Amino acid sequence: MQSLQKAWRVVGGFVELNRRACLDLRERRLFKRMPSDYWNRLPEVVFGQQEPVFVLSTGRCGTALLTKILGHLPGVLCYHAPSPEFVYSQKRAYEEGLDQFETFKAVVAAARFELLADCAARGRRYVETNCRITFFAPHLFDLFPKARFVHLVRHPGSFVRSGVRRGYYEGSYADMGRIRPTGGPVADAWGQMTPIERCAWLWNETNAFIERFKADHDTQRILTIKAEDLFSRPDTTLQLCRHCRLPEPDESRVARWIKKPVNRQLAGDLPPYTLWDEDRKNQLRRWATLATTYGYES
C-alpha cells in the first residue's frame, strides 16, 4: 500500500511539473503580442507597480511548506531558492549592507530584476521564501514601494535542533555565507561556543535584524506569523494571503497540505527540544533572548 501511494505521489508530481511547464510556455508566447513600447516601459512597471512578497526568516521554519502552498495559488510564482541564491552575499549584506546601502540595493536589484520582469510580463505575482533574502530587506523595501513582507519565526529550540543536525558552523558549503559575530564579547567567545550556542545566536541575531527592520519601516506592509501556527492552523495561511493580497486558497486544501511535512530534517541524533536536559536548554536560553518576545517559553 505504501509503495502504491509513493508511486502515485511521483506520478502526481510529474503531472504537476508538466502542467506548469506547459503554462509557462503558453504565457511566454504572449510576449510576442505585447505593444512595441511595452518592453521599454517594463523597468518602470517592475520597480513602480509590482507587488512582490518577500518572506524573512532564519530558514528551517516552514519556508518550503509555504512555497508549496503559495505555489498552488493562481497568478503566483513562488521561489524558494532562486538564482542567485545569495549563499555568500547574505553575510556581506548583514555586515556591510546598511553602511553601503546603495551598493547592496543595486546588487539585489540586478539579481532579481529579470525574475520580477518575467512575472510582470506574465501577469503573475512574485513571491520569494528564500531565507537568504532577509538581510536585503531594507534594500527591497526601498526598491519596491508596493512590496509586502512576512516575518516567519519558529521556536528557537526547533530551529537550533535542525541547525545542529544539519551541521551548521561545522564546515559545510553554506557556512561561507552564514553570519558570525563581527566583534565584541560574542566574537571573543565564539571559538568556545557549542553548536547549540552558535545556532541559538544565529536564531537570535537574525530575528533581531528583522525586528530592527520592522521598527524602522511601515509595519502595515509587514506581517509576523509563527511557524507553529502555519503548521497547524489553515487560517494562518489565509491571514498571510489577505495581508499580501494574494488569492485565498480553500481552507480544506490548506488543511490537507499542512498535514504533510516538507523538507523535514531526518539525519542527526539531537532529540526534540522538549527532551533536552537543563544544560542544553541553558545553552539556548543564554543566547536566544528574543524567545519571550514571540511568546516562546525556553
PDB file of C-alpha atoms in Angstrom:
ATOM      1  CA  MET A   1       0.000   0.000   0.000  1.00  0.00           C
ATOM      2  CA  GLN A   2       2.806   2.435   0.881  1.00  0.00           C
ATOM      3  CA  SER A   3       4.607   1.640  -2.375  1.00  0.00           C
ATOM      4  CA  LEU A   4       1.428   2.390  -4.314  1.00  0.00           C
ATOM      5  CA  GLN A   5       0.964   5.696  -2.508  1.00  0.00           C
ATOM      6  CA  LYS A   6       4.573   6.630  -3.208  1.00  0.00           C
ATOM      7  CA  ALA A   7       4.140   5.778  -6.882  1.00  0.00           C
ATOM      8  CA  TRP A   8       1.032   7.964  -7.084  1.00  0.00           C
ATOM      9  CA  ARG A   9       2.932  10.854  -5.466  1.00  0.00           C
ATOM     10  CA  VAL A  10       5.694  10.504  -8.060  1.00  0.00           C
ATOM     11  CA  VAL A  11       3.170  10.406 -10.901  1.00  0.00           C
ATOM     12  CA  GLY A  12       1.288  13.353  -9.408  1.00  0.00           C
ATOM     13  CA  GLY A  13       4.499  15.354  -9.097  1.00  0.00           C
ATOM     14  CA  PHE A  14       5.382  14.638 -12.727  1.00  0.00           C
ATOM     15  CA  VAL A  15       1.927  15.686 -13.906  1.00  0.00           C
ATOM     16  CA  GLU A  16       2.148  18.919 -11.912  1.00  0.00           C
ATOM     17  CA  LEU A  17       5.594  19.760 -13.315  1.00  0.00           C
ATOM     18  CA  ASN A  18       4.344  19.072 -16.836  1.00  0.00           C
ATOM     19  CA  ARG A  19       1.262  21.245 -16.274  1.00  0.00           C
ATOM     20  CA  ARG A  20       3.379  24.144 -15.031  1.00  0.00           C
ATOM     21  CA  ALA A  21       5.847  23.822 -17.904  1.00  0.00           C
ATOM     22  CA  CYS A  22       3.001  23.983 -20.420  1.00  0.00           C
ATOM     23  CA  LEU A  23       1.527  27.002 -18.645  1.00  0.00           C
ATOM     24  CA  ASP A  24       4.925  28.747 -18.634  1.00  0.00           C
ATOM     25  CA  LEU A  25       5.312  28.128 -22.372  1.00  0.00           C
ATOM     26  CA  ARG A  26       1.804  29.354 -23.145  1.00  0.00           C
ATOM     27  CA  GLU A  27       2.243  32.534 -21.103  1.00  0.00           C
ATOM     28  CA  ARG A  28       5.614  33.358 -22.665  1.00  0.00           C
ATOM     29  CA  ARG A  29       4.155  33.002 -26.164  1.00  0.00           C
ATOM     30  CA  LEU A  30       2.003  36.001 -25.310  1.00  0.00           C
ATOM     31  CA  PHE A  31       5.161  38.123 -25.174  1.00  0.00           C
ATOM     32  CA  LYS A  32       5.007  38.431 -28.962  1.00  0.00           C
ATOM     33  CA  ARG A  33       1.651  40.172 -28.679  1.00  0.00           C
ATOM     34  CA  MET A  34       2.855  42.904 -26.358  1.00  0.00           C
ATOM     35  CA  PRO A  35       2.758  46.521 -27.659  1.00  0.00           C
ATOM     36  CA  SER A  36       6.046  47.587 -29.215  1.00  0.00           C
ATOM     37  CA  ASP A  37       6.857  50.034 -26.399  1.00  0.00           C
ATOM     38  CA  TYR A  38       5.936  47.633 -23.574  1.00  0.00           C
ATOM     39  CA  TRP A  39       9.453  46.321 -23.027  1.00  0.00           C
ATOM     40  CA  ASN A  40      10.894  49.824 -22.705  1.00  0.00           C
ATOM     41  CA  ARG A  41       8.325  50.556 -20.008  1.00  0.00           C
ATOM     42  CA  LEU A  42       8.862  47.249 -18.175  1.00  0.00           C
ATOM     43  CA  PRO A  43      11.523  48.505 -15.696  1.00  0.00           C
ATOM     44  CA  GLU A  44       9.095  51.199 -14.568  1.00  0.00           C
ATOM     45  CA  VAL A  45       6.414  48.559 -14.107  1.00  0.00           C
ATOM     46  CA  VAL A  46       8.734  46.268 -12.148  1.00  0.00           C
ATOM     47  CA  PHE A  47      10.045  48.883  -9.725  1.00  0.00           C
ATOM     48  CA  GLY A  48       6.966  51.067  -9.506  1.00  0.00           C
ATOM     49  CA  GLN A  49       3.901  48.867  -9.858  1.00  0.00           C
ATOM     50  CA  GLN A  50       4.839  45.285  -8.958  1.00  0.00           C
ATOM     51  CA  GLU A  51       3.755  43.958  -5.544  1.00  0.00           C
ATOM     52  CA  PRO A  52       6.334  41.287  -4.733  1.00  0.00           C
ATOM     53  CA  VAL A  53       6.208  39.342  -1.469  1.00  0.00           C
ATOM     54  CA  PHE A  54       9.368  38.567   0.497  1.00  0.00           C
ATOM     55  CA  VAL A  55       9.433  36.111   3.414  1.00  0.00           C
ATOM     56  CA  LEU A  56      12.057  36.986   6.033  1.00  0.00           C
ATOM     57  CA  SER A  57      13.289  34.235   8.324  1.00  0.00           C
ATOM     58  CA  THR A  58      16.157  32.216   9.758  1.00  0.00           C
ATOM     59  CA  GLY A  59      15.308  29.316   7.471  1.00  0.00           C
ATOM     60  CA  ARG A  60      14.350  25.868   8.812  1.00  0.00           C
ATOM     61  CA  CYS A  61      10.982  27.278   9.831  1.00  0.00           C
ATOM     62  CA  GLY A  62       8.451  26.203   7.205  1.00  0.00           C
ATOM     63  CA  THR A  63       9.538  28.154   4.134  1.00  0.00           C
ATOM     64  CA  ALA A  64       9.464  25.002   1.984  1.00  0.00           C
ATOM     65  CA  LEU A  65       5.896  24.261   3.100  1.00  0.00           C
ATOM     66  CA  LEU A  66       4.928  27.868   2.430  1.00  0.00           C
ATOM     67  CA  THR A  67       6.456  27.610  -1.047  1.00  0.00           C
ATOM     68  CA  LYS A  68       4.342  24.537  -1.741  1.00  0.00           C
ATOM     69  CA  ILE A  69       1.146  26.242  -0.589  1.00  0.00           C
ATOM     70  CA  LEU A  70       1.680  29.573  -2.330  1.00  0.00           C
ATOM     71  CA  GLY A  71       2.924  27.837  -5.465  1.00  0.00           C
ATOM     72  CA  HIS A  72      -0.573  26.411  -5.936  1.00  0.00           C
ATOM     73  CA  LEU A  73      -2.225  29.822  -5.954  1.00  0.00           C
ATOM     74  CA  PRO A  74      -3.406  31.142  -9.324  1.00  0.00           C
ATOM     75  CA  GLY A  75      -1.378  34.034 -10.679  1.00  0.00           C
ATOM     76  CA  VAL A  76       1.561  33.421  -8.322  1.00  0.00           C
ATOM     77  CA  LEU A  77       5.161  32.374  -8.996  1.00  0.00           C
ATOM     78  CA  CYS A  78       6.779  31.347  -5.718  1.00  0.00           C
ATOM     79  CA  TYR A  79      10.543  30.838  -5.469  1.00  0.00           C
ATOM     80  CA  HIS A  80      12.242  29.038  -2.605  1.00  0.00           C
ATOM     81  CA  ALA A  81      15.786  29.041  -3.992  1.00  0.00           C
ATOM     82  CA  PRO A  82      16.007  31.420  -6.971  1.00  0.00           C
ATOM     83  CA  SER A  83      19.311  32.068  -8.671  1.00  0.00           C
ATOM     84  CA  PRO A  84      21.440  33.733  -7.441  1.00  0.00           C
ATOM     85  CA  GLU A  85      20.565  32.380  -4.029  1.00  0.00           C
ATOM     86  CA  PHE A  86      22.797  34.819  -2.065  1.00  0.00           C
ATOM     87  CA  VAL A  87      24.531  31.988  -0.180  1.00  0.00           C
ATOM     88  CA  TYR A  88      27.605  34.184   0.356  1.00  0.00           C
ATOM     89  CA  SER A  89      26.171  37.651  -0.322  1.00  0.00           C
ATOM     90  CA  GLN A  90      23.736  37.455   2.600  1.00  0.00           C
ATOM     91  CA  LYS A  91      26.673  37.574   5.005  1.00  0.00           C
ATOM     92  CA  ARG A  92      28.094  40.641   3.268  1.00  0.00           C
ATOM     93  CA  ALA A  93      24.660  42.285   3.374  1.00  0.00           C
ATOM     94  CA  TYR A  94      24.477  41.619   7.132  1.00  0.00           C
ATOM     95  CA  GLU A  95      27.950  43.062   7.705  1.00  0.00           C
ATOM     96  CA  GLU A  96      28.001  45.982   5.255  1.00  0.00           C
ATOM     97  CA  GLY A  97      24.528  46.365   3.773  1.00  0.00           C
ATOM     98  CA  LEU A  98      23.446  49.393   5.773  1.00  0.00           C
ATOM     99  CA  ASP A  99      26.778  51.215   5.546  1.00  0.00           C
ATOM    100  CA  GLN A 100      26.915  50.682   1.780  1.00  0.00           C
ATOM    101  CA  PHE A 101      23.190  50.894   1.213  1.00  0.00           C
ATOM    102  CA  GLU A 102      23.117  51.986  -2.437  1.00  0.00           C
ATOM    103  CA  THR A 103      25.674  49.368  -3.457  1.00  0.00           C
ATOM    104  CA  PHE A 104      23.719  46.489  -1.950  1.00  0.00           C
ATOM    105  CA  LYS A 105      20.476  47.944  -3.273  1.00  0.00           C
ATOM    106  CA  ALA A 106      21.948  47.803  -6.783  1.00  0.00           C
ATOM    107  CA  VAL A 107      23.140  44.232  -6.170  1.00  0.00           C
ATOM    108  CA  VAL A 108      19.723  42.906  -5.197  1.00  0.00           C
ATOM    109  CA  ALA A 109      18.004  44.902  -7.950  1.00  0.00           C
ATOM    110  CA  ALA A 110      20.263  43.352 -10.582  1.00  0.00           C
ATOM    111  CA  ALA A 111      19.867  39.879  -9.092  1.00  0.00           C
ATOM    112  CA  ARG A 112      16.070  39.902  -9.036  1.00  0.00           C
ATOM    113  CA  PHE A 113      15.041  42.216 -11.902  1.00  0.00           C
ATOM    114  CA  GLU A 114      14.693  39.505 -14.560  1.00  0.00           C
ATOM    115  CA  LEU A 115      12.607  37.243 -12.325  1.00  0.00           C
ATOM    116  CA  LEU A 116      10.287  40.106 -11.435  1.00  0.00           C
ATOM    117  CA  ALA A 117      10.149  41.275 -15.061  1.00  0.00           C
ATOM    118  CA  ASP A 118       9.139  37.768 -16.117  1.00  0.00           C
ATOM    119  CA  CYS A 119       6.336  37.814 -13.533  1.00  0.00           C
ATOM    120  CA  ALA A 120       5.172  41.262 -14.650  1.00  0.00           C
ATOM    121  CA  ALA A 121       5.083  40.288 -18.318  1.00  0.00           C
ATOM    122  CA  ARG A 122       3.097  37.149 -17.492  1.00  0.00           C
ATOM    123  CA  GLY A 123       0.686  38.925 -15.164  1.00  0.00           C
ATOM    124  CA  ARG A 124       1.932  36.999 -12.130  1.00  0.00           C
ATOM    125  CA  ARG A 125       2.815  37.948  -8.547  1.00  0.00           C
ATOM    126  CA  TYR A 126       6.385  37.282  -7.407  1.00  0.00           C
ATOM    127  CA  VAL A 127       6.842  35.594  -4.026  1.00  0.00           C
ATOM    128  CA  GLU A 128      10.237  34.661  -2.552  1.00  0.00           C
ATOM    129  CA  THR A 129      10.583  32.442   0.501  1.00  0.00           C
ATOM    130  CA  ASN A 130      14.389  32.221   0.333  1.00  0.00           C
ATOM    131  CA  CYS A 131      15.698  32.957   3.844  1.00  0.00           C
ATOM    132  CA  ARG A 132      18.902  34.423   2.391  1.00  0.00           C
ATOM    133  CA  ILE A 133      16.968  37.462   1.183  1.00  0.00           C
ATOM    134  CA  THR A 134      16.447  38.508   4.818  1.00  0.00           C
ATOM    135  CA  PHE A 135      19.461  40.795   5.173  1.00  0.00           C
ATOM    136  CA  PHE A 136      18.450  42.599   1.969  1.00  0.00           C
ATOM    137  CA  ALA A 137      15.062  43.553   3.454  1.00  0.00           C
ATOM    138  CA  PRO A 138      15.813  47.303   3.836  1.00  0.00           C
ATOM    139  CA  HIS A 139      17.027  47.476   0.240  1.00  0.00           C
ATOM    140  CA  LEU A 140      13.980  45.594  -1.079  1.00  0.00           C
ATOM    141  CA  PHE A 141      11.664  47.883   0.875  1.00  0.00           C
ATOM    142  CA  ASP A 142      13.280  50.876  -0.798  1.00  0.00           C
ATOM    143  CA  LEU A 143      13.308  49.306  -4.275  1.00  0.00           C
ATOM    144  CA  PHE A 144       9.690  48.128  -4.332  1.00  0.00           C
ATOM    145  CA  PRO A 145       7.297  50.632  -2.726  1.00  0.00           C
ATOM    146  CA  LYS A 146       4.392  48.184  -3.036  1.00  0.00           C
ATOM    147  CA  ALA A 147       6.218  45.114  -1.716  1.00  0.00           C
ATOM    148  CA  ARG A 148       4.822  43.099   1.174  1.00  0.00           C
ATOM    149  CA  PHE A 149       6.900  41.317   3.800  1.00  0.00           C
ATOM    150  CA  VAL A 150       6.233  38.309   6.014  1.00  0.00           C
ATOM    151  CA  HIS A 151       8.345  37.594   9.096  1.00  0.00           C
ATOM    152  CA  LEU A 152       8.192  33.845   9.728  1.00  0.00           C
ATOM    153  CA  VAL A 153       9.540  32.825  13.138  1.00  0.00           C
ATOM    154  CA  ARG A 154       9.879  29.398  14.774  1.00  0.00           C
ATOM    155  CA  HIS A 155      10.626  28.274  18.329  1.00  0.00           C
ATOM    156  CA  PRO A 156      14.401  28.614  18.831  1.00  0.00           C
ATOM    157  CA  GLY A 157      14.653  25.070  20.184  1.00  0.00           C
ATOM    158  CA  SER A 158      13.205  23.630  16.976  1.00  0.00           C
ATOM    159  CA  PHE A 159      15.410  25.809  14.769  1.00  0.00           C
ATOM    160  CA  VAL A 160      18.558  25.059  16.769  1.00  0.00           C
ATOM    161  CA  ARG A 161      17.865  21.326  16.727  1.00  0.00           C
ATOM    162  CA  SER A 162      17.522  21.412  12.949  1.00  0.00           C
ATOM    163  CA  GLY A 163      20.628  23.563  12.523  1.00  0.00           C
ATOM    164  CA  VAL A 164      22.777  21.360  14.732  1.00  0.00           C
ATOM    165  CA  ARG A 165      21.600  18.219  12.950  1.00  0.00           C
ATOM    166  CA  ARG A 166      22.462  19.864   9.624  1.00  0.00           C
ATOM    167  CA  GLY A 167      25.957  20.717  10.807  1.00  0.00           C
ATOM    168  CA  TYR A 168      25.703  24.499  10.901  1.00  0.00           C
ATOM    169  CA  TYR A 169      29.115  26.115  11.537  1.00  0.00           C
ATOM    170  CA  GLU A 170      30.864  22.747  11.230  1.00  0.00           C
ATOM    171  CA  GLY A 171      32.391  23.052   7.779  1.00  0.00           C
ATOM    172  CA  SER A 172      29.569  22.810   5.225  1.00  0.00           C
ATOM    173  CA  TYR A 173      29.432  24.697   1.910  1.00  0.00           C
ATOM    174  CA  ALA A 174      26.771  27.110   3.177  1.00  0.00           C
ATOM    175  CA  ASP A 175      28.925  28.098   6.156  1.00  0.00           C
ATOM    176  CA  MET A 176      30.818  30.565   3.952  1.00  0.00           C
ATOM    177  CA  GLY A 177      27.700  32.737   3.988  1.00  0.00           C
ATOM    178  CA  ARG A 178      26.396  32.020   7.457  1.00  0.00           C
ATOM    179  CA  ILE A 179      26.606  35.137   9.605  1.00  0.00           C
ATOM    180  CA  ARG A 180      29.017  35.353  12.523  1.00  0.00           C
ATOM    181  CA  PRO A 181      29.580  37.969  15.238  1.00  0.00           C
ATOM    182  CA  THR A 182      31.747  40.767  13.878  1.00  0.00           C
ATOM    183  CA  GLY A 183      33.209  41.964  17.160  1.00  0.00           C
ATOM    184  CA  GLY A 184      32.773  42.380  20.888  1.00  0.00           C
ATOM    185  CA  PRO A 185      32.340  39.746  23.618  1.00  0.00           C
ATOM    186  CA  VAL A 186      30.365  37.365  21.390  1.00  0.00           C
ATOM    187  CA  ALA A 187      33.127  37.274  18.782  1.00  0.00           C
ATOM    188  CA  ASP A 188      35.659  36.686  21.575  1.00  0.00           C
ATOM    189  CA  ALA A 189      33.598  33.769  22.927  1.00  0.00           C
ATOM    190  CA  TRP A 190      32.786  32.270  19.521  1.00  0.00           C
ATOM    191  CA  GLY A 191      35.639  29.753  19.494  1.00  0.00           C
ATOM    192  CA  GLN A 192      34.464  28.224  22.778  1.00  0.00           C
ATOM    193  CA  MET A 193      30.742  28.185  21.988  1.00  0.00           C
ATOM    194  CA  THR A 194      28.983  24.857  21.426  1.00  0.00           C
ATOM    195  CA  PRO A 195      26.972  24.095  18.249  1.00  0.00           C
ATOM    196  CA  ILE A 196      23.777  24.714  20.239  1.00  0.00           C
ATOM    197  CA  GLU A 197      25.022  28.121  21.388  1.00  0.00           C
ATOM    198  CA  ARG A 198      26.141  29.153  17.915  1.00  0.00           C
ATOM    199  CA  CYS A 199      22.815  28.185  16.340  1.00  0.00           C
ATOM    200  CA  ALA A 200      20.951  29.939  19.156  1.00  0.00           C
ATOM    201  CA  TRP A 201      22.974  33.096  18.481  1.00  0.00           C
ATOM    202  CA  LEU A 202      22.154  32.781  14.759  1.00  0.00           C
ATOM    203  CA  TRP A 203      18.422  32.481  15.518  1.00  0.00           C
ATOM    204  CA  ASN A 204      18.531  35.477  17.848  1.00  0.00           C
ATOM    205  CA  GLU A 205      20.692  37.734  15.680  1.00  0.00           C
ATOM    206  CA  THR A 206      18.662  37.068  12.524  1.00  0.00           C
ATOM    207  CA  ASN A 207      15.374  37.798  14.258  1.00  0.00           C
ATOM    208  CA  ALA A 208      16.906  40.860  15.943  1.00  0.00           C
ATOM    209  CA  PHE A 209      17.846  42.175  12.485  1.00  0.00           C
ATOM    210  CA  ILE A 210      14.260  41.618  11.315  1.00  0.00           C
ATOM    211  CA  GLU A 211      12.896  43.361  14.416  1.00  0.00           C
ATOM    212  CA  ARG A 212      15.085  46.399  13.720  1.00  0.00           C
ATOM    213  CA  PHE A 213      13.852  46.399  10.139  1.00  0.00           C
ATOM    214  CA  LYS A 214      10.243  46.301  11.333  1.00  0.00           C
ATOM    215  CA  ALA A 215      10.849  49.138  13.790  1.00  0.00           C
ATOM    216  CA  ASP A 216      12.287  51.378  11.068  1.00  0.00           C
ATOM    217  CA  HIS A 217       9.692  50.726   8.344  1.00  0.00           C
ATOM    218  CA  ASP A 218       5.959  50.820   7.683  1.00  0.00           C
ATOM    219  CA  THR A 219       4.564  47.935   9.710  1.00  0.00           C
ATOM    220  CA  GLN A 220       1.384  47.864   7.625  1.00  0.00           C
ATOM    221  CA  ARG A 221       3.457  46.201   4.925  1.00  0.00           C
ATOM    222  CA  ILE A 222       4.941  43.615   7.318  1.00  0.00           C
ATOM    223  CA  LEU A 223       3.170  40.610   8.863  1.00  0.00           C
ATOM    224  CA  THR A 224       4.659  38.387  11.585  1.00  0.00           C
ATOM    225  CA  ILE A 225       3.492  34.778  11.869  1.00  0.00           C
ATOM    226  CA  LYS A 226       4.689  31.751  13.810  1.00  0.00           C
ATOM    227  CA  ALA A 227       5.769  28.588  12.038  1.00  0.00           C
ATOM    228  CA  GLU A 228       3.858  26.543  14.608  1.00  0.00           C
ATOM    229  CA  ASP A 229       0.630  28.259  13.502  1.00  0.00           C
ATOM    230  CA  LEU A 230       1.498  27.762   9.844  1.00  0.00           C
ATOM    231  CA  PHE A 231       1.989  24.037  10.515  1.00  0.00           C
ATOM    232  CA  SER A 232      -1.265  23.559  12.406  1.00  0.00           C
ATOM    233  CA  ARG A 233      -3.815  26.255  11.516  1.00  0.00           C
ATOM    234  CA  PRO A 234      -5.114  26.732   7.958  1.00  0.00           C
ATOM    235  CA  ASP A 235      -6.427  30.186   8.867  1.00  0.00           C
ATOM    236  CA  THR A 236      -2.802  31.363   9.293  1.00  0.00           C
ATOM    237  CA  THR A 237      -2.244  30.799   5.581  1.00  0.00           C
ATOM    238  CA  LEU A 238      -5.443  32.697   4.799  1.00  0.00           C
ATOM    239  CA  GLN A 239      -4.292  35.578   7.023  1.00  0.00           C
ATOM    240  CA  LEU A 240      -0.985  35.674   5.159  1.00  0.00           C
ATOM    241  CA  CYS A 241      -2.755  35.705   1.779  1.00  0.00           C
ATOM    242  CA  ARG A 242      -5.007  38.573   2.850  1.00  0.00           C
ATOM    243  CA  HIS A 243      -2.038  40.588   4.094  1.00  0.00           C
ATOM    244  CA  CYS A 244      -0.125  40.009   0.851  1.00  0.00           C
ATOM    245  CA  ARG A 245      -3.211  40.495  -1.353  1.00  0.00           C
ATOM    246  CA  LEU A 246      -2.856  37.011  -2.801  1.00  0.00           C
ATOM    247  CA  PRO A 247      -5.717  34.738  -3.849  1.00  0.00           C
ATOM    248  CA  GLU A 248      -7.010  32.798  -0.843  1.00  0.00           C
ATOM    249  CA  PRO A 249      -6.941  29.004  -1.228  1.00  0.00           C
ATOM    250  CA  ASP A 250      -9.728  26.785   0.001  1.00  0.00           C
ATOM    251  CA  GLU A 251      -9.217  26.183   3.720  1.00  0.00           C
ATOM    252  CA  SER A 252      -9.799  22.437   3.384  1.00  0.00           C
ATOM    253  CA  ARG A 253      -6.990  22.220   0.792  1.00  0.00           C
ATOM    254  CA  VAL A 254      -4.630  24.056   3.122  1.00  0.00           C
ATOM    255  CA  ALA A 255      -5.574  21.629   5.902  1.00  0.00           C
ATOM    256  CA  ARG A 256      -4.526  18.724   3.668  1.00  0.00           C
ATOM    257  CA  TRP A 257      -1.255  20.388   2.627  1.00  0.00           C
ATOM    258  CA  ILE A 258      -0.066  21.163   6.152  1.00  0.00           C
ATOM    259  CA  LYS A 259      -0.576  17.546   7.251  1.00  0.00           C
ATOM    260  CA  LYS A 260       2.410  16.512   5.117  1.00  0.00           C
ATOM    261  CA  PRO A 261       5.804  17.779   6.402  1.00  0.00           C
ATOM    262  CA  VAL A 262       8.067  19.312   3.738  1.00  0.00           C
ATOM    263  CA  ASN A 263      11.890  19.375   3.802  1.00  0.00           C
ATOM    264  CA  ARG A 264      11.966  17.663   7.183  1.00  0.00           C
ATOM    265  CA  GLN A 265      15.420  17.127   8.723  1.00  0.00           C
ATOM    266  CA  LEU A 266      15.856  13.398   9.401  1.00  0.00           C
ATOM    267  CA  ALA A 267      19.603  12.966   9.965  1.00  0.00           C
ATOM    268  CA  GLY A 268      21.289  13.689  13.291  1.00  0.00           C
ATOM    269  CA  ASP A 269      20.776  12.448  16.820  1.00  0.00           C
ATOM    270  CA  LEU A 270      19.872  15.600  18.770  1.00  0.00           C
ATOM    271  CA  PRO A 271      16.445  14.898  20.336  1.00  0.00           C
ATOM    272  CA  PRO A 272      13.466  17.289  20.238  1.00  0.00           C
ATOM    273  CA  TYR A 273      13.813  20.352  22.457  1.00  0.00           C
ATOM    274  CA  THR A 274      11.258  19.089  24.978  1.00  0.00           C
ATOM    275  CA  LEU A 275      13.603  16.166  25.734  1.00  0.00           C
ATOM    276  CA  TRP A 276      16.737  18.268  26.285  1.00  0.00           C
ATOM    277  CA  ASP A 277      18.398  18.270  29.675  1.00  0.00           C
ATOM    278  CA  GLU A 278      18.793  21.546  31.577  1.00  0.00           C
ATOM    279  CA  ASP A 279      22.377  22.062  30.431  1.00  0.00           C
ATOM    280  CA  ARG A 280      21.340  22.111  26.761  1.00  0.00           C
ATOM    281  CA  LYS A 281      18.337  24.312  27.466  1.00  0.00           C
ATOM    282  CA  ASN A 282      20.509  26.771  29.387  1.00  0.00           C
ATOM    283  CA  GLN A 283      22.891  26.970  26.412  1.00  0.00           C
ATOM    284  CA  LEU A 284      19.943  28.031  24.264  1.00  0.00           C
ATOM    285  CA  ARG A 285      18.496  30.435  26.842  1.00  0.00           C
ATOM    286  CA  ARG A 286      21.835  32.202  27.148  1.00  0.00           C
ATOM    287  CA  TRP A 287      21.750  33.302  23.503  1.00  0.00           C
ATOM    288  CA  ALA A 288      18.140  33.103  22.297  1.00  0.00           C
ATOM    289  CA  THR A 289      16.998  36.043  24.410  1.00  0.00           C
ATOM    290  CA  LEU A 290      14.256  37.073  21.975  1.00  0.00           C
ATOM    291  CA  ALA A 291      12.313  33.875  22.600  1.00  0.00           C
ATOM    292  CA  THR A 292       9.915  35.513  25.065  1.00  0.00           C
ATOM    293  CA  THR A 293       9.233  38.342  22.582  1.00  0.00           C
ATOM    294  CA  TYR A 294       7.378  35.813  20.460  1.00  0.00           C
ATOM    295  CA  GLY A 295       5.736  34.078  23.396  1.00  0.00           C
ATOM    296  CA  TYR A 296       8.088  31.106  23.428  1.00  0.00           C
ATOM    297  CA  GLU A 297       8.907  29.599  26.795  1.00  0.00           C
ATOM    298  CA  SER A 298      12.515  28.437  26.584  1.00  0.00           C
TER     299      SER A 298
END
